[in-house]
GROMACS .gro file of C-alpha atoms in nm:
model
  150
    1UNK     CA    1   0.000   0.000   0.000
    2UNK     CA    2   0.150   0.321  -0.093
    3UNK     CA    3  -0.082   0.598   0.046
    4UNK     CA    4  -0.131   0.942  -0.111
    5UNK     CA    5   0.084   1.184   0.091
    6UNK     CA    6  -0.079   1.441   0.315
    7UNK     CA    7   0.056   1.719   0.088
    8UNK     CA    8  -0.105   1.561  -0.216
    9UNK     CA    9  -0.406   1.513  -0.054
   10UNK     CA   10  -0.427   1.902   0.064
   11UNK     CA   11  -0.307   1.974  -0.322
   12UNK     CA   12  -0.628   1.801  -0.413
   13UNK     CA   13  -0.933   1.947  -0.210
   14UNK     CA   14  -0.735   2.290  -0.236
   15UNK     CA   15  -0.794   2.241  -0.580
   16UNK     CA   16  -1.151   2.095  -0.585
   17UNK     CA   17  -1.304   2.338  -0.348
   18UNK     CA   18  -1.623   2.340  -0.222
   19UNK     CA   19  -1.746   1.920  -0.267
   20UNK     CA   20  -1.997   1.932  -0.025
   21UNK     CA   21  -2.308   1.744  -0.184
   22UNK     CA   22  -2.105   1.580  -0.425
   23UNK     CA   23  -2.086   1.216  -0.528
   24UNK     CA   24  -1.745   1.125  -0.467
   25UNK     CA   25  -1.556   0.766  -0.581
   26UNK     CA   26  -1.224   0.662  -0.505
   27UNK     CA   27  -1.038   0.375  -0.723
   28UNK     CA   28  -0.768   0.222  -0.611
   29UNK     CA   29  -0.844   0.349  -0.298
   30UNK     CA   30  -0.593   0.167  -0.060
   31UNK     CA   31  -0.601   0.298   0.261
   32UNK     CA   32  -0.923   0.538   0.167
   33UNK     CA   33  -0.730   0.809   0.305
   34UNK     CA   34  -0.849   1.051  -0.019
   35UNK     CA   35  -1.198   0.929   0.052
   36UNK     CA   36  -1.242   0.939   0.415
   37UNK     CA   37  -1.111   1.306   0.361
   38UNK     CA   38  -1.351   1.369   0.103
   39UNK     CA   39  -1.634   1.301   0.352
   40UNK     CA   40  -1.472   1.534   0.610
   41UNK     CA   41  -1.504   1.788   0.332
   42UNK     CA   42  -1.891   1.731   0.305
   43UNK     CA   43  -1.923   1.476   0.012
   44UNK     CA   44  -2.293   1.356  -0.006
   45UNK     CA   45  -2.181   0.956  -0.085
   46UNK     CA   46  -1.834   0.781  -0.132
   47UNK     CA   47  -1.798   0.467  -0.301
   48UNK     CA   48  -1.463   0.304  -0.232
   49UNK     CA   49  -1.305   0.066  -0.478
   50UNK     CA   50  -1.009  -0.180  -0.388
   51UNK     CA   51  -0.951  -0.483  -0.477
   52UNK     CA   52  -0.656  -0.615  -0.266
   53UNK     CA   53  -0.776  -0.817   0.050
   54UNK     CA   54  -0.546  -0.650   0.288
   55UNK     CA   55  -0.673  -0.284   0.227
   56UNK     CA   56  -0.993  -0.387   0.169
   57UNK     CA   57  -0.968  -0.535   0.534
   58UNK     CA   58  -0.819  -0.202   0.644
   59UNK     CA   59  -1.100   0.035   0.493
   60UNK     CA   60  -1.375  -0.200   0.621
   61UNK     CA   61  -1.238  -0.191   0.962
   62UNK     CA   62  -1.193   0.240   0.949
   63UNK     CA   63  -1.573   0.239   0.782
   64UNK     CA   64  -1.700   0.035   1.022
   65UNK     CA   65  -1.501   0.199   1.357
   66UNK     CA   66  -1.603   0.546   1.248
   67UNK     CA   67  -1.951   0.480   1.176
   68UNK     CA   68  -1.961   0.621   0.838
   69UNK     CA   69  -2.296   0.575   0.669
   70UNK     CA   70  -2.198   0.738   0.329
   71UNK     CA   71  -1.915   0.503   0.266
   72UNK     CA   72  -1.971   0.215   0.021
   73UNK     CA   73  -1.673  -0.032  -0.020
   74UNK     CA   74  -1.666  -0.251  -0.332
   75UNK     CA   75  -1.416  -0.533  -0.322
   76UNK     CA   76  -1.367  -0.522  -0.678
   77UNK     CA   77  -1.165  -0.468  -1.013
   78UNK     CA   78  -1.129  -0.071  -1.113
   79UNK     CA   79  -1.237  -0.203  -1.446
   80UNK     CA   80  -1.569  -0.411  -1.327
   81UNK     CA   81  -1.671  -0.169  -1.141
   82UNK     CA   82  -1.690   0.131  -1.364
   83UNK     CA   83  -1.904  -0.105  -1.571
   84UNK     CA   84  -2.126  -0.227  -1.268
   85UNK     CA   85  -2.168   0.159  -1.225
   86UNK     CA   86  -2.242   0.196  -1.593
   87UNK     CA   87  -2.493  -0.041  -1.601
   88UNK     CA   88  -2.657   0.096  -1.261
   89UNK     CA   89  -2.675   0.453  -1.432
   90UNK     CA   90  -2.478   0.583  -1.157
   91UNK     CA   91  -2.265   0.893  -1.245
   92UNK     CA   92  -2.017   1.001  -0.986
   93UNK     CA   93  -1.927   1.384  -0.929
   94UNK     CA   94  -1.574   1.328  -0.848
   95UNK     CA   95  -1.380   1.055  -0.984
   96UNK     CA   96  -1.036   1.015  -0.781
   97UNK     CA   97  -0.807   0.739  -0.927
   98UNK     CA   98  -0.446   0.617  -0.784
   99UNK     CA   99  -0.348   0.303  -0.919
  100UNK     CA  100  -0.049   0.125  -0.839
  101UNK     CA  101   0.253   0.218  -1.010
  102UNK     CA  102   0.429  -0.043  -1.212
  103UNK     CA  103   0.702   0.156  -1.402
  104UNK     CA  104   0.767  -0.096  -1.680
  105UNK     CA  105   0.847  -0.403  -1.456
  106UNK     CA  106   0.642  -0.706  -1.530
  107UNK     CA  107   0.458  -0.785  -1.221
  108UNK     CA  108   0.122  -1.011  -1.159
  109UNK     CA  109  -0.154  -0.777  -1.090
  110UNK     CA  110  -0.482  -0.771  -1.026
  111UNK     CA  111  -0.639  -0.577  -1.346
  112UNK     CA  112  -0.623  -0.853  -1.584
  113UNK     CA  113  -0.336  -0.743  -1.780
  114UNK     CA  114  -0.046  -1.023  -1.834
  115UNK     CA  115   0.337  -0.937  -1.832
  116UNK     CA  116   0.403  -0.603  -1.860
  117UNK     CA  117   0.066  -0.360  -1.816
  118UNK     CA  118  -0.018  -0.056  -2.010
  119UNK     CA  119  -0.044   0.213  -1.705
  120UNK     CA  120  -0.295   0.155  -1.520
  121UNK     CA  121  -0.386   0.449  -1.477
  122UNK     CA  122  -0.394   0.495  -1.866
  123UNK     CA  123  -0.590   0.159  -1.884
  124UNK     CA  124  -0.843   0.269  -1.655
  125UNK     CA  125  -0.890   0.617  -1.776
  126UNK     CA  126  -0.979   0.392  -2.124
  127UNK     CA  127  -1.249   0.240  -1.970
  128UNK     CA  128  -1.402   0.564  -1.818
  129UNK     CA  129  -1.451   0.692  -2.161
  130UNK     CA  130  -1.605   0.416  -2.267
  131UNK     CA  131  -1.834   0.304  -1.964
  132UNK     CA  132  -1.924   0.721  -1.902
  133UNK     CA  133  -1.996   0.783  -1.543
  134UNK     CA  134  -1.909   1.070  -1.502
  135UNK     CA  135  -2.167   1.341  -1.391
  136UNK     CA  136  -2.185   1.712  -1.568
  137UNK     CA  137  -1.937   1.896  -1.505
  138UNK     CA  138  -1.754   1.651  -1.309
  139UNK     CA  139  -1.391   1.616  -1.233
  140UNK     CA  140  -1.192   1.320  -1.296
  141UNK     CA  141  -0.831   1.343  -1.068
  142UNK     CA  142  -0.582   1.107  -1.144
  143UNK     CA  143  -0.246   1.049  -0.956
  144UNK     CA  144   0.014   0.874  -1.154
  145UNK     CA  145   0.386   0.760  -1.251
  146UNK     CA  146   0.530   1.103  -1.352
  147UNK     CA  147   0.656   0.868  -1.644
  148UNK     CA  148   0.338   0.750  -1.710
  149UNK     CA  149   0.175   0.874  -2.069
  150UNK     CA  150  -0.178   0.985  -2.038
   0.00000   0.00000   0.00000
C-alpha cells in the first residue's frame, strides 16, 4: 500500500473546493485516506473501490469503527466496477483514481493485464470513456507515474 501523501491530498481538495453534496468515488483506494477526507469535506456519498484483501480489510475496519454511513466499499476490479456503475446509471461527481505504479516491470496484478501492463492508470482512464460515469461537469483526478503517458 503506498498511500497518497498528506501534501497531495491538501493539493487536491485545495484544488476541488467546495465538494460538499457531491458524489465522490475513489479507485484504487488503498487505505481510503483521499476518501475518508472527502467526507470530512462534506461529500454527499463515497464509493470506495479496492480490490486487494489487505486494504480492503483495512478500509472496512476504518468504515466500520467510524460509523460512516456514506461510505460504500466494493471489493472489486477498477475495471468491473466502472461497468457495474455503468450499467446501474450511476454517475459520480468526483472521480479520484491512484493506481499502483508499475514503471515498466512485469509484475502479476490484479487488473487482468499479463506481463508487462499498459499504465494503469492509462488503462483505466480507457475504460471511463467508454463506460461514461461521469456526472456534468464533473472532475476526474488522477495520480500517476510522472513517467506514465496519459
Amino acid at each position: 500500500m503506498r498511500p497518497t501523501q498528506n501534501k497531495v491530498r491538501k493539493a487536491l481538495f485545495d484544488i476541488l473546493g467546495d465538494i460538499e453534496g457531491l458524489s465522490f468515488l475513489e479507485l484504487y483506494a488503498g487505505s481510503g485516506a483521499v476518501g475518508f477526507e472527502a467526507l470530512s469535506k462534506g461529500v454527499k456519498d463515497l464509493t470506495l473501490i479496492e480490490y486487494n484483501r489487505d486494504c480492503m480489510l483495512a478500509i472496512k475496519k476504518n468504515i466500520e469503527s467510524l460509523n460512516l454511513k456514506a461510505c460504500n466499499l466494493y471489493p472489486l476490479q477498477a475495471g468491473l466496477a466502472i461497468k457495474k456503475f455503468y450499467q446501474e446509471k450511476r454517475k459520480f461527481e468526483i472521480i479520484f483514481l491512484d493506481p499502483p505504479y508499475y514503471q515498466g516491470q512485469a509484475t502479476p496484478n490484479p487488473i487482468g493485464w499479463v506481463g508487462v501492463p499498459p499504465s494503469a492508470a492509462k488503462k483505466t482512464l480507457q475504460t471511463l470513456a467508454a463506460y461514461d460515469i461521469l456526472a456534468p461537469n464533473g472532475f476526474i483526478v488522477v495520480q500517476h507515474f510522472k513517467k506514465d503517458n496519459l
